């Protein structure tokens, strides 16, 4: 059996707790003889800044590029909020995405039956919801030049950023969305702001051309981002795959995550282009942030990160059956009423991170027997 090299980056806040939980699940798969891992840990974000005065060292970048997959938790916190942009925790993550070429960010928003009533929307609107948001991750206004802050002659300042997308950047993310749609409901909704922005117009036209030329079997619709945010709350089940740019994807995926009942439940995968040997750079991370308010209290929900590991099994190692097993274990734990505080409902006593992980590991053993 091939040994898979994993770089694990705990980052900040609740990161170390949810990573420790996920490593226990990984250990279970290894002990069960299903996969072999060689896991090393590295620093990113504020944790890296505190030691190295940078949120990401070249050494960690090298390790990430050499790994078969990177497992990353979350970064940031009030402690580092006043640092200059180029050494902020967020910069470490943005640089890692860019250096690894992770242009495609897959953010599923799935409502598990057991959690449907934890959503802030009415049950019938979200029950059975299964959307995939495909977010462009290394272009657009996050990285566009010129950017900066300039001093104006009158002593005031002007901050500016650039939104730009080229044909090549649009086509490679559109391919990911169309290919995914073919394995699902065969519908793609492309989201932009083409009524105001030239970059949005190019986005819309290039995606339409690609669909007509190569994906006639996939239904394509277009939506302005403001309308899309409204539609996600009004009738989320109308969507199958949503493809959108970096900034809109950031915003819409937080919105979509809340439809599912908790940000603490949502995994994501960030993928690059496969090289000639088929090796594809990949990073898996929960959508939630570092939750500094509950860090170190042992109450964080580890499920988003555990489910991110399931995505790793599926997308990086082609271990669909193992991913299914893990997702099923999580679902039955939830069905049995075991909940962390963020997803507990009236009458349910919340458990901590360790107890939730115990339950998942126990359920894995039971299901695999
Ligand atoms: C996300 C986060 C990041 C982003 C931050 C931490 C830089 O919000 O992954 O959605 O904006 O991409
Ligand atoms: Mg975000």
Short mmCIF file of C-alpha atoms and ligand atoms in Angstrom, two decimals:
data_model
loop_
_atom_site.label_atom_id
_atom_site.label_comp_id
_atom_site.label_asym_id
_atom_site.label_seq_id
_atom_site.Cartn_x
_atom_site.Cartn_y
_atom_site.Cartn_z
CA UNK A 1 0.00 0.00 0.00
CA UNK A 2 1.29 3.46 -0.94
CA UNK A 3 2.14 5.77 1.96
CA UNK A 4 0.41 9.13 1.55
CA UNK A 5 2.35 12.17 2.64
CA UNK A 6 0.15 14.65 4.49
CA UNK A 7 1.13 18.06 5.77
CA UNK A 8 -1.15 19.06 8.64
CA UNK A 9 -1.41 22.75 9.52
CA UNK A 10 -3.34 23.51 12.69
CA UNK A 11 -3.10 27.28 12.45
CA UNK A 12 -4.77 29.37 15.16
CA UNK A 13 -7.72 29.46 17.55
CA UNK A 14 -9.63 26.19 17.61
CA UNK A 15 -7.31 24.83 14.88
CA UNK A 16 -5.16 22.64 17.16
CA UNK A 17 -8.26 21.12 18.79
CA UNK A 18 -10.05 20.22 15.56
CA UNK A 19 -6.85 18.97 13.99
CA UNK A 20 -6.18 16.69 16.98
CA UNK A 21 -9.70 15.32 16.57
CA UNK A 22 -9.19 14.72 12.86
CA UNK A 23 -5.86 13.01 13.45
CA UNK A 24 -7.64 10.50 15.68
CA UNK A 25 -9.98 9.72 12.79
CA UNK A 26 -7.00 9.41 10.43
CA UNK A 27 -5.35 7.06 12.91
CA UNK A 28 -8.48 4.93 12.88
CA UNK A 29 -8.28 4.53 9.09
CA UNK A 30 -4.59 3.68 9.34
CA UNK A 31 -5.09 1.16 12.15
CA UNK A 32 -7.91 -0.44 10.16
CA UNK A 33 -5.40 -1.02 7.34
CA UNK A 34 -7.37 1.12 4.91
CA UNK A 35 -4.69 3.69 4.15
CA UNK A 36 -1.12 4.50 5.17
CA UNK A 37 -0.16 8.02 6.16
CA UNK A 38 3.02 9.83 6.88
CA UNK A 39 1.78 12.98 8.64
CA UNK A 40 3.99 15.94 9.49
CA UNK A 41 2.80 19.12 11.13
CA UNK A 42 3.76 22.70 10.30
CA UNK A 43 2.92 26.25 11.33
CA UNK A 44 0.76 28.76 9.52
CA UNK A 45 -0.97 32.02 10.39
CA UNK A 46 -0.52 33.69 13.74
CA UNK A 47 1.14 30.56 15.12
CA UNK A 48 3.83 30.89 12.46
CA UNK A 49 4.11 34.64 12.91
CA UNK A 50 4.76 34.27 16.63
CA UNK A 51 7.75 32.00 15.95
CA UNK A 52 9.09 33.17 12.57
CA UNK A 53 7.68 36.71 12.17
CA UNK A 54 5.93 35.54 9.00
CA UNK A 55 2.55 33.77 8.63
CA UNK A 56 4.09 31.22 6.23
CA UNK A 57 7.74 30.23 5.84
CA UNK A 58 9.33 29.13 2.56
CA UNK A 59 10.07 25.87 4.27
CA UNK A 60 6.38 25.21 4.91
CA UNK A 61 5.59 26.10 1.29
CA UNK A 62 8.18 23.54 0.15
CA UNK A 63 6.70 20.90 2.44
CA UNK A 64 3.18 21.67 1.22
CA UNK A 65 4.24 21.29 -2.40
CA UNK A 66 5.92 17.96 -1.64
CA UNK A 67 2.92 16.54 0.21
CA UNK A 68 0.23 14.41 -1.45
CA UNK A 69 -2.32 16.56 0.33
CA UNK A 70 -2.43 19.35 2.88
CA UNK A 71 -4.88 19.34 5.76
CA UNK A 72 -5.40 22.82 7.12
CA UNK A 73 -7.61 23.98 10.00
CA UNK A 74 -8.03 27.76 10.36
CA UNK A 75 -6.12 30.95 11.03
CA UNK A 76 -6.43 34.38 12.56
CA UNK A 77 -7.44 36.04 15.80
CA UNK A 78 -7.60 39.39 17.57
CA UNK A 79 -3.98 39.03 18.65
CA UNK A 80 -2.78 39.55 15.06
CA UNK A 81 -5.52 41.85 13.74
CA UNK A 82 -3.45 44.99 13.95
CA UNK A 83 -0.43 43.65 12.05
CA UNK A 84 0.33 45.02 8.57
CA UNK A 85 -1.41 43.06 5.76
CA UNK A 86 1.70 41.36 4.48
CA UNK A 87 2.30 39.51 7.76
CA UNK A 88 -1.28 38.91 8.84
CA UNK A 89 -2.38 35.30 9.34
CA UNK A 90 -4.72 35.53 6.32
CA UNK A 91 -1.76 36.35 4.12
CA UNK A 92 -0.20 32.99 4.98
CA UNK A 93 -3.24 31.15 3.69
CA UNK A 94 -3.57 33.31 0.59
CA UNK A 95 0.11 32.77 -0.24
CA UNK A 96 -0.21 29.02 0.27
CA UNK A 97 -3.19 28.85 -2.09
CA UNK A 98 -1.32 30.88 -4.68
CA UNK A 99 1.98 28.97 -4.37
CA UNK A 100 0.22 25.61 -4.63
CA UNK A 101 -1.85 26.84 -7.60
CA UNK A 102 -5.14 25.94 -5.88
CA UNK A 103 -7.48 27.72 -8.25
CA UNK A 104 -10.61 25.64 -7.56
CA UNK A 105 -12.31 25.76 -4.20
CA UNK A 106 -15.13 23.25 -3.76
CA UNK A 107 -17.54 24.12 -0.97
CA UNK A 108 -20.46 21.74 -0.65
CA UNK A 109 -23.48 22.87 1.36
CA UNK A 110 -25.33 19.74 2.31
CA UNK A 111 -28.12 19.53 4.84
CA UNK A 112 -28.00 16.29 6.76
CA UNK A 113 -31.45 15.10 7.79
CA UNK A 114 -30.53 15.07 11.46
CA UNK A 115 -29.57 18.74 11.31
CA UNK A 116 -32.28 20.12 9.06
CA UNK A 117 -34.11 21.70 11.97
CA UNK A 118 -30.93 23.46 13.15
CA UNK A 119 -31.05 25.65 10.04
CA UNK A 120 -32.34 29.17 10.51
CA UNK A 121 -34.60 28.58 7.50
CA UNK A 122 -37.85 26.61 7.51
CA UNK A 123 -37.43 22.85 7.37
CA UNK A 124 -39.07 22.33 3.98
CA UNK A 125 -36.78 24.94 2.37
CA UNK A 126 -33.58 23.16 3.39
CA UNK A 127 -34.41 19.48 3.86
CA UNK A 128 -32.35 17.47 1.40
CA UNK A 129 -30.35 20.53 0.27
CA UNK A 130 -27.23 19.62 -1.69
CA UNK A 131 -25.42 22.51 -3.40
CA UNK A 132 -21.83 22.68 -4.56
CA UNK A 133 -20.22 26.10 -4.65
CA UNK A 134 -17.20 26.23 -6.93
CA UNK A 135 -15.20 29.30 -6.00
CA UNK A 136 -12.27 30.65 -8.03
CA UNK A 137 -9.50 30.91 -5.45
CA UNK A 138 -6.32 32.54 -6.73
CA UNK A 139 -7.51 35.39 -8.91
CA UNK A 140 -9.87 38.32 -8.86
CA UNK A 141 -9.79 41.16 -6.40
CA UNK A 142 -7.94 39.14 -3.75
CA UNK A 143 -4.81 39.16 -5.87
CA UNK A 144 -5.37 41.83 -8.56
CA UNK A 145 -2.81 44.56 -9.17
CA UNK A 146 -2.55 47.44 -8.64
CA UNK A 147 -3.52 47.42 -5.00
CA UNK A 148 -2.52 49.51 -2.05
CA UNK A 149 -3.10 52.55 0.06
CA UNK A 150 -2.02 55.93 -1.19
CA UNK A 151 -1.71 59.27 0.49
CA UNK A 152 -3.73 62.03 -1.10
CA UNK A 153 -2.46 65.60 -1.37
CA UNK A 154 -5.05 66.77 1.16
CA UNK A 155 -3.62 64.41 3.76
CA UNK A 156 -6.40 61.82 3.50
CA UNK A 157 -5.88 58.33 2.10
CA UNK A 158 -7.27 56.10 -0.65
CA UNK A 159 -7.31 52.31 -0.49
CA UNK A 160 -7.73 50.42 -3.78
CA UNK A 161 -7.86 46.93 -5.23
CA UNK A 162 -8.31 45.52 -8.71
CA UNK A 163 -10.85 43.00 -9.90
CA UNK A 164 -9.69 41.26 -13.08
CA UNK A 165 -10.24 37.89 -14.76
CA UNK A 166 -8.62 36.57 -17.91
CA UNK A 167 -10.13 34.02 -20.30
CA UNK A 168 -7.73 31.32 -19.10
CA UNK A 169 -8.59 31.91 -15.44
CA UNK A 170 -12.31 31.79 -16.20
CA UNK A 171 -12.15 28.68 -18.37
CA UNK A 172 -10.17 26.55 -15.94
CA UNK A 173 -12.62 27.15 -13.09
CA UNK A 174 -15.60 26.74 -15.45
CA UNK A 175 -14.30 23.33 -16.54
CA UNK A 176 -14.23 22.22 -12.90
CA UNK A 177 -17.82 23.36 -12.41
CA UNK A 178 -19.15 21.74 -15.58
CA UNK A 179 -17.31 18.46 -14.91
CA UNK A 180 -18.71 18.34 -11.37
CA UNK A 181 -22.21 19.14 -12.63
CA UNK A 182 -22.03 16.16 -14.97
CA UNK A 183 -21.60 13.91 -11.93
CA UNK A 184 -24.53 15.59 -10.14
CA UNK A 185 -27.66 17.37 -11.34
CA UNK A 186 -26.12 18.67 -14.61
CA UNK A 187 -26.98 22.29 -13.79
CA UNK A 188 -24.54 25.16 -13.37
CA UNK A 189 -25.46 28.65 -12.23
CA UNK A 190 -22.71 31.16 -12.93
CA UNK A 191 -22.72 34.15 -10.60
CA UNK A 192 -21.23 37.53 -11.47
CA UNK A 193 -21.90 41.26 -11.47
CA UNK A 194 -21.93 41.68 -15.24
CA UNK A 195 -24.44 44.54 -15.00
CA UNK A 196 -21.76 46.71 -13.39
CA UNK A 197 -18.31 45.18 -13.92
CA UNK A 198 -16.41 44.46 -17.15
CA UNK A 199 -14.71 41.52 -15.45
CA UNK A 200 -18.16 40.09 -14.86
CA UNK A 201 -19.13 40.53 -18.49
CA UNK A 202 -16.04 38.66 -19.69
CA UNK A 203 -16.74 35.99 -17.05
CA UNK A 204 -20.30 35.50 -18.31
CA UNK A 205 -19.40 35.45 -22.01
CA UNK A 206 -16.48 33.03 -21.66
CA UNK A 207 -18.50 30.59 -19.58
CA UNK A 208 -21.37 30.69 -22.06
CA UNK A 209 -19.00 29.99 -24.97
CA UNK A 210 -17.44 27.07 -23.14
CA UNK A 211 -20.80 25.54 -22.30
CA UNK A 212 -21.97 25.83 -25.92
CA UNK A 213 -18.77 24.33 -27.29
CA UNK A 214 -18.07 21.54 -24.82
CA UNK A 215 -20.92 21.00 -22.36
CA UNK A 216 -24.19 21.13 -24.32
CA UNK A 217 -25.57 18.48 -21.94
CA UNK A 218 -25.19 20.79 -18.91
CA UNK A 219 -27.84 23.44 -18.25
CA UNK A 220 -26.26 26.86 -17.69
CA UNK A 221 -27.93 29.84 -16.07
CA UNK A 222 -26.51 33.20 -14.99
CA UNK A 223 -27.31 35.26 -11.94
CA UNK A 224 -26.12 38.56 -10.54
CA UNK A 225 -24.55 38.06 -7.16
CA UNK A 226 -27.03 40.22 -5.27
CA UNK A 227 -29.92 38.23 -6.69
CA UNK A 228 -28.09 34.98 -5.97
CA UNK A 229 -27.68 35.82 -2.30
CA UNK A 230 -31.40 36.53 -2.15
CA UNK A 231 -32.28 33.32 -4.02
CA UNK A 232 -30.08 31.26 -1.70
CA UNK A 233 -32.23 32.33 1.20
CA UNK A 234 -35.55 32.32 -0.67
CA UNK A 235 -35.29 28.94 -2.40
CA UNK A 236 -31.86 27.32 -2.01
CA UNK A 237 -32.87 24.01 -3.54
CA UNK A 238 -33.12 25.60 -7.00
CA UNK A 239 -29.29 25.34 -7.23
CA UNK A 240 -27.06 22.42 -8.15
CA UNK A 241 -23.57 23.79 -8.89
CA UNK A 242 -22.78 27.49 -8.44
CA UNK A 243 -19.60 28.78 -10.04
CA UNK A 244 -18.33 32.20 -9.08
CA UNK A 245 -15.29 34.37 -8.50
CA UNK A 246 -13.06 34.61 -5.47
CA UNK A 247 -14.80 37.40 -3.53
CA UNK A 248 -18.39 36.44 -4.38
CA UNK A 249 -17.56 32.82 -3.57
CA UNK A 250 -16.18 33.83 -0.19
CA UNK A 251 -19.40 35.62 0.68
CA UNK A 252 -21.92 33.20 -0.83
CA UNK A 253 -20.25 30.17 0.74
CA UNK A 254 -20.60 31.62 4.23
CA UNK A 255 -24.23 32.33 3.45
CA UNK A 256 -24.80 28.83 2.07
CA UNK A 257 -23.09 27.26 5.06
CA UNK A 258 -25.60 28.79 7.41
CA UNK A 259 -28.44 27.19 5.44
CA UNK A 260 -27.08 23.87 6.65
CA UNK A 261 -27.46 24.73 10.32
CA UNK A 262 -23.84 25.36 11.21
CA UNK A 263 -20.65 26.69 9.79
CA UNK A 264 -19.06 24.05 12.01
CA UNK A 265 -20.25 21.34 9.64
CA UNK A 266 -18.88 22.38 6.29
CA UNK A 267 -15.75 20.97 4.68
CA UNK A 268 -13.97 22.24 1.58
CA UNK A 269 -11.39 21.15 -0.95
CA UNK A 270 -9.01 23.41 -2.83
CA UNK A 271 -7.53 21.85 -5.92
CA UNK A 272 -4.93 22.78 -8.53
CA UNK A 273 -4.22 21.41 -11.99
CA UNK A 274 -2.96 17.83 -12.27
CA UNK A 275 0.56 17.51 -13.71
CA UNK A 276 1.50 15.01 -16.43
CA UNK A 277 1.87 12.24 -13.84
CA UNK A 278 -1.67 12.89 -12.58
CA UNK A 279 -0.52 14.45 -9.32
CA UNK A 280 -2.89 17.20 -8.26
CA UNK A 281 -2.07 19.78 -5.58
CA UNK A 282 -4.77 19.72 -2.94
CA UNK A 283 -5.61 21.35 0.36
CA UNK A 284 -8.56 20.42 2.55
CA UNK A 285 -9.99 22.77 5.13
CA UNK A 286 -13.14 23.42 7.11
CA UNK A 287 -15.04 26.51 5.95
CA UNK A 288 -15.25 27.85 9.50
CA UNK A 289 -12.74 30.26 10.95
CA UNK A 290 -10.57 30.07 14.04
CA UNK A 291 -13.35 31.02 16.51
CA UNK A 292 -11.00 32.70 19.01
CA UNK A 293 -13.91 33.18 21.45
CA UNK A 294 -14.12 29.43 22.11
CA UNK A 295 -10.50 28.44 21.45
CA UNK A 296 -8.93 26.20 24.07
CA UNK A 297 -12.25 25.41 25.74
CA UNK A 298 -12.61 21.95 24.23
CA UNK A 299 -16.07 22.70 22.84
CA UNK A 300 -15.33 23.29 19.14
CA UNK A 301 -17.19 21.19 16.59
CA UNK A 302 -14.57 19.00 14.84
CA UNK A 303 -16.96 17.69 12.17
CA UNK A 304 -16.16 20.20 9.42
CA UNK A 305 -12.50 19.23 9.60
CA UNK A 306 -13.29 15.53 9.88
CA UNK A 307 -15.49 15.87 6.81
CA UNK A 308 -12.67 17.75 5.06
CA UNK A 309 -10.57 14.65 5.62
CA UNK A 310 -13.38 12.64 3.99
CA UNK A 311 -13.07 14.94 0.97
CA UNK A 312 -9.34 14.23 0.92
CA UNK A 313 -10.04 10.49 0.83
CA UNK A 314 -12.44 11.02 -2.04
CA UNK A 315 -10.67 13.60 -4.20
CA UNK A 316 -6.96 13.05 -3.55
CA UNK A 317 -6.81 9.31 -2.93
CA UNK A 318 -9.82 8.08 -4.87
CA UNK A 319 -11.04 6.24 -1.77
CA UNK A 320 -14.73 6.88 -2.30
CA UNK A 321 -15.88 3.95 -0.16
CA UNK A 322 -13.80 5.16 2.80
CA UNK A 323 -15.12 8.68 2.37
CA UNK A 324 -18.67 7.29 2.31
CA UNK A 325 -17.98 5.31 5.48
CA UNK A 326 -16.73 8.40 7.30
CA UNK A 327 -19.62 10.57 6.13
CA UNK A 328 -22.04 7.87 7.19
CA UNK A 329 -20.42 7.62 10.62
CA UNK A 330 -20.82 11.38 11.11
CA UNK A 331 -24.45 11.22 10.04
CA UNK A 332 -25.34 8.43 12.41
CA UNK A 333 -23.60 10.14 15.31
CA UNK A 334 -25.75 13.19 14.62
CA UNK A 335 -28.88 11.08 14.22
CA UNK A 336 -28.24 9.59 17.63
CA UNK A 337 -28.53 13.11 19.06
CA UNK A 338 -24.88 13.72 19.95
CA UNK A 339 -24.19 17.40 19.33
CA UNK A 340 -21.59 20.03 20.01
CA UNK A 341 -22.90 23.36 21.29
CA UNK A 342 -23.14 25.02 17.86
CA UNK A 343 -25.62 22.40 16.59
CA UNK A 344 -27.38 21.38 19.77
CA UNK A 345 -31.11 21.88 19.84
CA UNK A 346 -33.50 22.31 22.72
CA UNK A 347 -33.31 19.30 25.02
CA UNK A 348 -29.90 18.13 23.78
CA UNK A 349 -26.92 18.38 26.12
CA UNK A 350 -23.91 19.56 24.13
CA UNK A 351 -20.76 17.44 24.20
CA UNK A 352 -17.19 18.67 23.75
CA UNK A 353 -14.70 18.13 20.93
CA UNK A 354 -13.21 14.97 22.41
CA UNK A 355 -16.56 13.31 23.15
CA UNK A 356 -17.79 14.08 19.62
CA UNK A 357 -14.62 12.54 18.20
CA UNK A 358 -14.97 9.50 20.47
CA UNK A 359 -18.47 9.03 19.08
CA UNK A 360 -17.30 9.24 15.45
CA UNK A 361 -14.46 6.76 16.03
CA UNK A 362 -16.78 4.37 17.83
CA UNK A 363 -19.30 4.60 15.03
CA UNK A 364 -16.59 3.94 12.43
CA UNK A 365 -15.66 0.77 14.27
CA UNK A 366 -19.29 -0.30 14.49
CA UNK A 367 -20.04 0.39 10.81
CA UNK A 368 -16.87 -1.31 9.61
CA UNK A 369 -17.44 -4.48 11.64
C1 LIG B 1 -12.20 31.64 3.54
C2 LIG B 1 -11.68 32.71 4.44
C3 LIG B 1 -10.44 33.32 3.81
C4 LIG B 1 -10.84 33.95 2.50
C5 LIG B 1 -9.67 34.33 4.69
C6 LIG B 1 -9.31 33.73 6.03
C7 LIG B 1 -8.45 34.86 3.98
O1 LIG B 1 -12.65 33.65 4.71
O2 LIG B 1 -11.46 30.68 3.26
O3 LIG B 1 -13.35 31.74 3.12
O4 LIG B 1 -11.31 35.08 2.48
O5 LIG B 1 -10.68 33.28 1.47
MG1 LIG B 2 -14.56 33.16 3.95
#
